[in-house]
GROMACS .gro file of N, CA and C in nm:
model
  426
    1MET      N    1  -0.057   4.233   3.909
    1MET     CA    2  -0.168   4.249   3.815
    1MET      C    3  -0.171   4.393   3.767
    2PHE      N    4  -0.171   4.409   3.637
    2PHE     CA    5  -0.177   4.542   3.578
    2PHE      C    6  -0.322   4.574   3.546
    3GLN      N    7  -0.364   4.694   3.582
    3GLN     CA    8  -0.499   4.736   3.552
    3GLN      C    9  -0.502   4.886   3.529
    4GLY      N   10  -0.610   4.931   3.470
    4GLY     CA   11  -0.628   5.074   3.446
    4GLY      C   12  -0.582   5.114   3.307
    5SER      N   13  -0.620   5.235   3.270
    5SER     CA   14  -0.583   5.287   3.138
    5SER      C   15  -0.500   5.413   3.155
    6SER      N   16  -0.412   5.435   3.059
    6SER     CA   17  -0.325   5.553   3.058
    6SER      C   18  -0.324   5.611   2.918
    7ALA      N   19  -0.359   5.739   2.908
    7ALA     CA   20  -0.349   5.811   2.780
    7ALA      C   21  -0.204   5.857   2.765
    8LEU      N   22  -0.142   5.814   2.657
    8LEU     CA   23   0.000   5.841   2.634
    8LEU      C   24   0.021   5.896   2.494
    9SER      N   25   0.141   5.943   2.469
    9SER     CA   26   0.177   5.992   2.336
    9SER      C   27   0.302   5.922   2.287
   10LEU      N   28   0.302   5.888   2.159
   10LEU     CA   29   0.423   5.838   2.095
   10LEU      C   30   0.507   5.959   2.058
   11ASP      N   31   0.637   5.954   2.083
   11ASP     CA   32   0.721   6.066   2.041
   11ASP      C   33   0.759   6.049   1.894
   12ALA      N   34   0.835   6.141   1.842
   12ALA     CA   35   0.869   6.141   1.700
   12ALA      C   36   0.947   6.016   1.658
   13LYS      N   37   1.016   5.951   1.752
   13LYS     CA   38   1.092   5.831   1.721
   13LYS      C   39   1.012   5.703   1.744
   14GLY      N   40   0.884   5.717   1.786
   14GLY     CA   41   0.801   5.599   1.808
   14GLY      C   42   0.816   5.540   1.947
   15ARG      N   43   0.862   5.620   2.042
   15ARG     CA   44   0.877   5.572   2.178
   15ARG      C   45   0.756   5.615   2.261
   16VAL      N   46   0.720   5.530   2.357
   16VAL     CA   47   0.612   5.560   2.449
   16VAL      C   48   0.667   5.545   2.591
   17THR      N   49   0.628   5.637   2.678
   17THR     CA   50   0.672   5.632   2.816
   17THR      C   51   0.577   5.546   2.897
   18ILE      N   52   0.631   5.447   2.964
   18ILE     CA   53   0.552   5.359   3.050
   18ILE      C   54   0.520   5.436   3.178
   19PRO      N   55   0.392   5.442   3.218
   19PRO     CA   56   0.358   5.514   3.340
   19PRO      C   57   0.436   5.461   3.461
   20THR      N   58   0.472   5.550   3.552
   20THR     CA   59   0.553   5.516   3.667
   20THR      C   60   0.495   5.400   3.746
   21ARG      N   61   0.363   5.400   3.767
   21ARG     CA   62   0.303   5.294   3.850
   21ARG      C   63   0.326   5.155   3.791
   22HIS      N   64   0.332   5.147   3.658
   22HIS     CA   65   0.359   5.019   3.593
   22HIS      C   66   0.510   4.996   3.578
   23ARG      N   67   0.583   5.102   3.554
   23ARG     CA   68   0.727   5.090   3.532
   23ARG      C   69   0.796   5.029   3.654
   24ASP      N   70   0.756   5.074   3.771
   24ASP     CA   71   0.818   5.021   3.893
   24ASP      C   72   0.792   4.872   3.907
   25ALA      N   73   0.667   4.831   3.880
   25ALA     CA   74   0.633   4.688   3.889
   25ALA      C   75   0.707   4.609   3.782
   26LEU      N   76   0.719   4.663   3.662
   26LEU     CA   77   0.788   4.594   3.554
   26LEU      C   78   0.938   4.584   3.582
   27THR      N   79   0.993   4.684   3.643
   27THR     CA   80   1.135   4.678   3.678
   27THR      C   81   1.158   4.569   3.781
   28ALA      N   82   1.070   4.561   3.879
   28ALA     CA   83   1.082   4.457   3.982
   28ALA      C   84   1.056   4.318   3.925
   29GLN      N   85   0.957   4.306   3.836
   29GLN     CA   86   0.916   4.176   3.784
   29GLN      C   87   1.012   4.121   3.679
   30CYS      N   88   1.057   4.208   3.590
   30CYS     CA   89   1.133   4.156   3.475
   30CYS      C   90   1.249   4.247   3.434
   31GLU      N   91   1.292   4.333   3.526
   31GLU     CA   92   1.402   4.426   3.500
   31GLU      C   93   1.378   4.511   3.376
   32GLY      N   94   1.250   4.536   3.344
   32GLY     CA   95   1.216   4.622   3.231
   32GLY      C   96   1.226   4.555   3.095
   33HIS      N   97   1.241   4.423   3.092
   33HIS     CA   98   1.248   4.349   2.965
   33HIS      C   99   1.106   4.312   2.924
   34LEU      N  100   1.063   4.362   2.808
   34LEU     CA  101   0.928   4.341   2.759
   34LEU      C  102   0.930   4.278   2.620
   35THR      N  103   0.817   4.227   2.578
   35THR     CA  104   0.798   4.180   2.442
   35THR      C  105   0.670   4.242   2.389
   36LEU      N  106   0.677   4.298   2.269
   36LEU     CA  107   0.562   4.355   2.200
   36LEU      C  108   0.525   4.263   2.085
   37THR      N  109   0.396   4.246   2.062
   37THR     CA  110   0.350   4.169   1.947
   37THR      C  111   0.211   4.214   1.908
   38ARG      N  112   0.163   4.161   1.798
   38ARG     CA  113   0.030   4.197   1.748
   38ARG      C  114  -0.078   4.114   1.813
   39HIS      N  115  -0.195   4.173   1.822
   39HIS     CA  116  -0.316   4.107   1.872
   39HIS      C  117  -0.416   4.100   1.757
   40PRO      N  118  -0.494   3.993   1.747
   40PRO     CA  119  -0.592   3.982   1.638
   40PRO      C  120  -0.694   4.095   1.634
   41ASP      N  121  -0.717   4.162   1.748
   41ASP     CA  122  -0.813   4.272   1.752
   41ASP      C  123  -0.760   4.401   1.691
   42GLY      N  124  -0.630   4.407   1.660
   42GLY     CA  125  -0.575   4.525   1.596
   42GLY      C  126  -0.489   4.612   1.686
   43CYS      N  127  -0.473   4.573   1.811
   43CYS     CA  128  -0.385   4.648   1.900
   43CYS      C  129  -0.252   4.574   1.912
   44LEU      N  130  -0.166   4.625   1.998
   44LEU     CA  131  -0.042   4.554   2.030
   44LEU      C  132  -0.053   4.500   2.171
   45LEU      N  133   0.009   4.388   2.194
   45LEU     CA  134   0.020   4.329   2.327
   45LEU      C  135   0.158   4.361   2.382
   46VAL      N  136   0.163   4.395   2.509
   46VAL     CA  137   0.289   4.426   2.577
   46VAL      C  138   0.299   4.330   2.695
   47TYR      N  139   0.395   4.239   2.686
   47TYR     CA  140   0.414   4.137   2.789
   47TYR      C  141   0.544   4.158   2.865
   48PRO      N  142   0.544   4.141   2.997
   48PRO     CA  143   0.672   4.125   3.066
   48PRO      C  144   0.738   4.001   3.006
   49ARG      N  145   0.867   4.005   2.982
   49ARG     CA  146   0.935   3.896   2.910
   49ARG      C  147   0.908   3.759   2.970
   50PRO      N  148   0.914   3.739   3.102
   50PRO     CA  149   0.888   3.604   3.155
   50PRO      C  150   0.746   3.555   3.125
   51VAL      N  151   0.650   3.644   3.126
   51VAL     CA  152   0.512   3.607   3.093
   51VAL      C  153   0.504   3.571   2.945
   52TRP      N  154   0.571   3.650   2.860
   52TRP     CA  155   0.571   3.621   2.717
   52TRP      C  156   0.634   3.485   2.687
   53GLU      N  157   0.741   3.452   2.756
   53GLU     CA  158   0.807   3.325   2.728
   53GLU      C  159   0.713   3.207   2.751
   54ILE      N  160   0.629   3.216   2.852
   54ILE     CA  161   0.528   3.112   2.876
   54ILE      C  162   0.423   3.114   2.766
   55LYS      N  163   0.375   3.233   2.733
   55LYS     CA  164   0.273   3.249   2.628
   55LYS      C  165   0.327   3.202   2.493
   56ARG      N  166   0.453   3.235   2.465
   56ARG     CA  167   0.515   3.194   2.338
   56ARG      C  168   0.514   3.043   2.324
   57GLU      N  169   0.546   2.972   2.431
   57GLU     CA  170   0.544   2.826   2.427
   57GLU      C  171   0.403   2.773   2.403
   58GLU      N  172   0.303   2.834   2.465
   58GLU     CA  173   0.164   2.794   2.444
   58GLU      C  174   0.125   2.812   2.297
   59ILE      N  175   0.162   2.924   2.240
   59ILE     CA  176   0.128   2.953   2.100
   59ILE      C  177   0.201   2.857   2.007
   60ALA      N  178   0.327   2.831   2.035
   60ALA     CA  179   0.406   2.741   1.950
   60ALA      C  180   0.350   2.599   1.951
   61ARG      N  181   0.286   2.557   2.060
   61ARG     CA  182   0.232   2.422   2.070
   61ARG      C  183   0.094   2.408   2.005
   62LEU      N  184   0.035   2.516   1.959
   62LEU     CA  185  -0.096   2.507   1.897
   62LEU      C  186  -0.088   2.421   1.771
   63PRO      N  187  -0.198   2.356   1.733
   63PRO     CA  188  -0.197   2.271   1.613
   63PRO      C  189  -0.179   2.354   1.485
   64ALA      N  190  -0.153   2.284   1.378
   64ALA     CA  191  -0.126   2.348   1.249
   64ALA      C  192  -0.238   2.441   1.205
   65GLY      N  193  -0.360   2.413   1.249
   65GLY     CA  194  -0.473   2.500   1.213
   65GLY      C  195  -0.464   2.639   1.272
   66ALA      N  196  -0.369   2.660   1.362
   66ALA     CA  197  -0.352   2.791   1.426
   66ALA      C  198  -0.237   2.871   1.365
   67ARG      N  199  -0.193   2.833   1.245
   67ARG     CA  200  -0.080   2.901   1.181
   67ARG      C  201  -0.100   3.051   1.169
   68VAL      N  202  -0.222   3.092   1.141
   68VAL     CA  203  -0.249   3.236   1.125
   68VAL      C  204  -0.217   3.309   1.256
   69LEU      N  205  -0.264   3.253   1.367
   69LEU     CA  206  -0.237   3.314   1.497
   69LEU      C  207  -0.088   3.308   1.529
   70GLN      N  208  -0.023   3.196   1.498
   70GLN     CA  209   0.121   3.185   1.523
   70GLN      C  210   0.199   3.288   1.443
   71ARG      N  211   0.163   3.304   1.316
   71ARG     CA  212   0.233   3.405   1.234
   71ARG      C  213   0.212   3.544   1.291
   72LEU      N  214   0.087   3.572   1.329
   72LEU     CA  215   0.055   3.705   1.379
   72LEU      C  216   0.132   3.735   1.508
   73MET      N  217   0.128   3.642   1.602
   73MET     CA  218   0.186   3.671   1.732
   73MET      C  219   0.335   3.640   1.742
   74LEU      N  220   0.376   3.523   1.696
   74LEU     CA  221   0.518   3.488   1.704
   74LEU      C  222   0.600   3.560   1.598
   75GLY      N  223   0.545   3.568   1.478
   75GLY     CA  224   0.618   3.630   1.368
   75GLY      C  225   0.636   3.780   1.383
   76ASN      N  226   0.558   3.843   1.469
   76ASN     CA  227   0.568   3.988   1.489
   76ASN      C  228   0.623   4.026   1.626
   77ALA      N  229   0.659   3.928   1.707
   77ALA     CA  230   0.709   3.957   1.842
   77ALA      C  231   0.845   4.026   1.836
   78GLN      N  232   0.859   4.130   1.918
   78GLN     CA  233   0.986   4.202   1.926
   78GLN      C  234   1.017   4.229   2.073
   79ASP      N  235   1.138   4.194   2.112
   79ASP     CA  236   1.184   4.219   2.248
   79ASP      C  237   1.231   4.364   2.258
   80VAL      N  238   1.190   4.430   2.366
   80VAL     CA  239   1.230   4.569   2.391
   80VAL      C  240   1.265   4.582   2.539
   81ASP      N  241   1.336   4.687   2.572
   81ASP     CA  242   1.370   4.716   2.710
   81ASP      C  243   1.327   4.857   2.744
   82ILE      N  244   1.283   4.876   2.866
   82ILE     CA  245   1.252   5.010   2.913
   82ILE      C  246   1.385   5.085   2.929
   83ASP      N  247   1.396   5.202   2.866
   83ASP     CA  248   1.522   5.276   2.873
   83ASP      C  249   1.528   5.357   3.003
   84GLY      N  250   1.637   5.430   3.021
   84GLY     CA  251   1.659   5.507   3.143
   84GLY      C  252   1.555   5.615   3.168
   85ALA      N  253   1.487   5.658   3.062
   85ALA     CA  254   1.382   5.760   3.074
   85ALA      C  255   1.243   5.696   3.088
   86GLY      N  256   1.238   5.563   3.099
   86GLY     CA  257   1.110   5.495   3.117
   86GLY      C  258   1.033   5.471   2.989
   87ARG      N  259   1.102   5.478   2.874
   87ARG     CA  260   1.036   5.462   2.745
   87ARG      C  261   1.068   5.328   2.682
   88VAL      N  262   0.977   5.285   2.593
   88VAL     CA  263   1.005   5.170   2.506
   88VAL      C  264   0.984   5.214   2.363
   89LEU      N  265   1.065   5.160   2.275
   89LEU     CA  266   1.054   5.189   2.133
   89LEU      C  267   0.959   5.090   2.069
   90VAL      N  268   0.858   5.143   2.002
   90VAL     CA  269   0.765   5.060   1.927
   90VAL      C  270   0.811   5.064   1.781
   91ALA      N  271   0.853   4.951   1.729
   91ALA     CA  272   0.908   4.944   1.593
   91ALA      C  273   0.808   4.995   1.491
   92PRO      N  274   0.859   5.055   1.382
   92PRO     CA  275   0.769   5.108   1.279
   92PRO      C  276   0.670   5.004   1.225
   93GLU      N  277   0.716   4.878   1.211
   93GLU     CA  278   0.627   4.773   1.159
   93GLU      C  279   0.509   4.749   1.252
   94LEU      N  280   0.536   4.749   1.381
   94LEU     CA  281   0.428   4.728   1.477
   94LEU      C  282   0.338   4.851   1.486
   95ARG      N  283   0.396   4.970   1.483
   95ARG     CA  284   0.313   5.092   1.484
   95ARG      C  285   0.219   5.093   1.365
   96SER      N  286   0.271   5.057   1.250
   96SER     CA  287   0.190   5.055   1.129
   96SER      C  288   0.081   4.948   1.137
   97ALA      N  289   0.117   4.829   1.182
   97ALA     CA  290   0.022   4.718   1.189
   97ALA      C  291  -0.095   4.750   1.281
   98ALA      N  292  -0.068   4.823   1.389
   98ALA     CA  293  -0.173   4.858   1.485
   98ALA      C  294  -0.235   4.994   1.458
   99GLY      N  295  -0.189   5.060   1.352
   99GLY     CA  296  -0.244   5.191   1.318
   99GLY      C  297  -0.221   5.295   1.425
  100LEU      N  298  -0.109   5.286   1.495
  100LEU     CA  299  -0.082   5.380   1.604
  100LEU      C  300  -0.046   5.517   1.550
  101SER      N  301  -0.116   5.617   1.600
  101SER     CA  302  -0.082   5.755   1.569
  101SER      C  303  -0.014   5.813   1.694
  102LYS      N  304  -0.011   5.942   1.708
  102LYS     CA  305   0.057   6.004   1.822
  102LYS      C  306  -0.012   5.970   1.953
  103GLU      N  307  -0.145   5.974   1.957
  103GLU     CA  308  -0.219   5.951   2.081
  103GLU      C  309  -0.254   5.803   2.095
  104VAL      N  310  -0.207   5.741   2.204
  104VAL     CA  311  -0.230   5.599   2.227
  104VAL      C  312  -0.285   5.577   2.368
  105MET      N  313  -0.341   5.459   2.389
  105MET     CA  314  -0.391   5.419   2.520
  105MET      C  315  -0.324   5.288   2.561
  106LEU      N  316  -0.276   5.284   2.684
  106LEU     CA  317  -0.217   5.163   2.740
  106LEU      C  318  -0.316   5.110   2.843
  107LEU      N  319  -0.364   4.988   2.821
  107LEU     CA  320  -0.462   4.926   2.910
  107LEU      C  321  -0.398   4.811   2.986
  108GLY      N  322  -0.406   4.815   3.118
  108GLY     CA  323  -0.359   4.704   3.199
  108GLY      C  324  -0.462   4.592   3.193
  109MET      N  325  -0.419   4.473   3.155
  109MET     CA  326  -0.510   4.360   3.134
  109MET      C  327  -0.475   4.242   3.225
  110GLY      N  328  -0.426   4.270   3.342
  110GLY     CA  329  -0.388   4.164   3.435
  110GLY      C  330  -0.240   4.137   3.428
  111GLY      N  331  -0.202   4.033   3.353
  111GLY     CA  332  -0.061   3.996   3.341
  111GLY      C  333   0.011   4.063   3.225
  112HIS      N  334  -0.060   4.142   3.144
  112HIS     CA  335   0.000   4.209   3.028
  112HIS      C  336  -0.077   4.337   3.001
  113PHE      N  337  -0.039   4.405   2.893
  113PHE     CA  338  -0.104   4.530   2.852
  113PHE      C  339  -0.151   4.519   2.708
  114GLU      N  340  -0.248   4.601   2.673
  114GLU     CA  341  -0.282   4.626   2.533
  114GLU      C  342  -0.245   4.771   2.504
  115LEU      N  343  -0.187   4.794   2.386
  115LEU     CA  344  -0.152   4.928   2.341
  115LEU      C  345  -0.235   4.959   2.217
  116TRP      N  346  -0.322   5.057   2.228
  116TRP     CA  347  -0.417   5.091   2.121
  116TRP      C  348  -0.394   5.233   2.070
  117ASP      N  349  -0.422   5.255   1.943
  117ASP     CA  350  -0.440   5.390   1.894
  117ASP      C  351  -0.563   5.444   1.967
  118ALA      N  352  -0.555   5.564   2.023
  118ALA     CA  353  -0.663   5.616   2.108
  118ALA      C  354  -0.796   5.627   2.033
  119ALA      N  355  -0.793   5.679   1.912
  119ALA     CA  356  -0.917   5.695   1.835
  119ALA      C  357  -0.976   5.559   1.798
  120THR      N  358  -0.891   5.464   1.763
  120THR     CA  359  -0.938   5.330   1.728
  120THR      C  360  -1.003   5.263   1.849
  121LEU      N  361  -0.943   5.276   1.965
  121LEU     CA  362  -1.000   5.216   2.086
  121LEU      C  363  -1.135   5.279   2.118
  122GLN      N  364  -1.143   5.409   2.108
  122GLN     CA  365  -1.270   5.478   2.137
  122GLN      C  366  -1.380   5.429   2.044
  123ARG      N  367  -1.349   5.419   1.915
  123ARG     CA  368  -1.447   5.371   1.817
  123ARG      C  369  -1.484   5.225   1.845
  124ARG      N  370  -1.384   5.145   1.872
  124ARG     CA  371  -1.407   5.002   1.898
  124ARG      C  372  -1.494   4.981   2.020
  125GLU      N  373  -1.466   5.054   2.128
  125GLU     CA  374  -1.547   5.040   2.249
  125GLU      C  375  -1.692   5.081   2.224
  126ALA      N  376  -1.712   5.189   2.149
  126ALA     CA  377  -1.848   5.233   2.117
  126ALA      C  378  -1.922   5.127   2.036
  127GLU      N  379  -1.855   5.068   1.938
  127GLU     CA  380  -1.916   4.962   1.857
  127GLU      C  381  -1.949   4.840   1.943
  128ASP      N  382  -1.856   4.801   2.029
  128ASP     CA  383  -1.877   4.684   2.114
  128ASP      C  384  -1.993   4.706   2.211
  129LEU      N  385  -2.001   4.825   2.268
  129LEU     CA  386  -2.110   4.854   2.361
  129LEU      C  387  -2.245   4.859   2.289
  130ALA      N  388  -2.244   4.909   2.166
  130ALA     CA  389  -2.368   4.915   2.089
  130ALA      C  390  -2.420   4.776   2.055
  131LYS      N  391  -2.330   4.680   2.037
  131LYS     CA  392  -2.369   4.543   2.007
  131LYS      C  393  -2.428   4.474   2.129
  132GLY      N  394  -2.390   4.520   2.246
  132GLY     CA  395  -2.436   4.457   2.369
  132GLY      C  396  -2.343   4.345   2.411
  133MET      N  397  -2.358   4.306   2.536
  133MET     CA  398  -2.273   4.201   2.592
  133MET      C  399  -2.356   4.103   2.672
  134THR      N  400  -2.475   4.073   2.625
  134THR     CA  401  -2.566   3.991   2.705
  134THR      C  402  -2.507   3.855   2.741
  135ASP      N  403  -2.436   3.789   2.649
  135ASP     CA  404  -2.378   3.659   2.680
  135ASP      C  405  -2.274   3.669   2.792
  136ILE      N  406  -2.193   3.770   2.785
  136ILE     CA  407  -2.089   3.789   2.886
  136ILE      C  408  -2.151   3.829   3.018
  137LEU      N  409  -2.247   3.920   3.014
  137LEU     CA  410  -2.308   3.969   3.137
  137LEU      C  411  -2.388   3.862   3.209
  138ASP      N  412  -2.438   3.763   3.135
  138ASP     CA  413  -2.509   3.652   3.198
  138ASP      C  414  -2.417   3.569   3.286
  139GLN      N  415  -2.285   3.579   3.262
  139GLN     CA  416  -2.187   3.500   3.336
  139GLN      C  417  -2.116   3.581   3.445
  140PHE      N  418  -2.159   3.706   3.465
  140PHE     CA  419  -2.086   3.795   3.554
  140PHE      C  420  -2.183   3.868   3.646
  141SER      N  421  -2.143   3.885   3.770
  141SER     CA  422  -2.222   3.961   3.867
  141SER      C  423  -2.143   4.080   3.914
  142PHE      N  424  -2.205   4.196   3.913
  142PHE     CA  425  -2.134   4.320   3.956
  142PHE      C  426  -2.131   4.333   4.107
   0.00000   0.00000   0.00000
């Protein structure tokens, strides 16, 4: 299970270094083979390849009414590998689609990660907190 957040930087070539604590687990789990794709919220999803393969099948089986989601997630999926320096290349199309600038945040979300532009995530979290979460909090105990 991946959890926690990491403030990272994209280098000039669009590569991001996976934090060591996650890199070791990803190497053991999937030999560093990952898949990146778009998320409807505006970030990128980072899946270990075996997890993505299951998710890909789920998305592909959705009814025709889910074409928008299928295009977004399947049509933008790109396989990447963690290189010897622990980095992954985020393709220009995906960087642009998610509005990624130099400063990014990698969030562990259990079986996968979200990769956000740092400023966008900060703004989004502030907006979400301002709206409140009463429906969600009614279903959760701290």
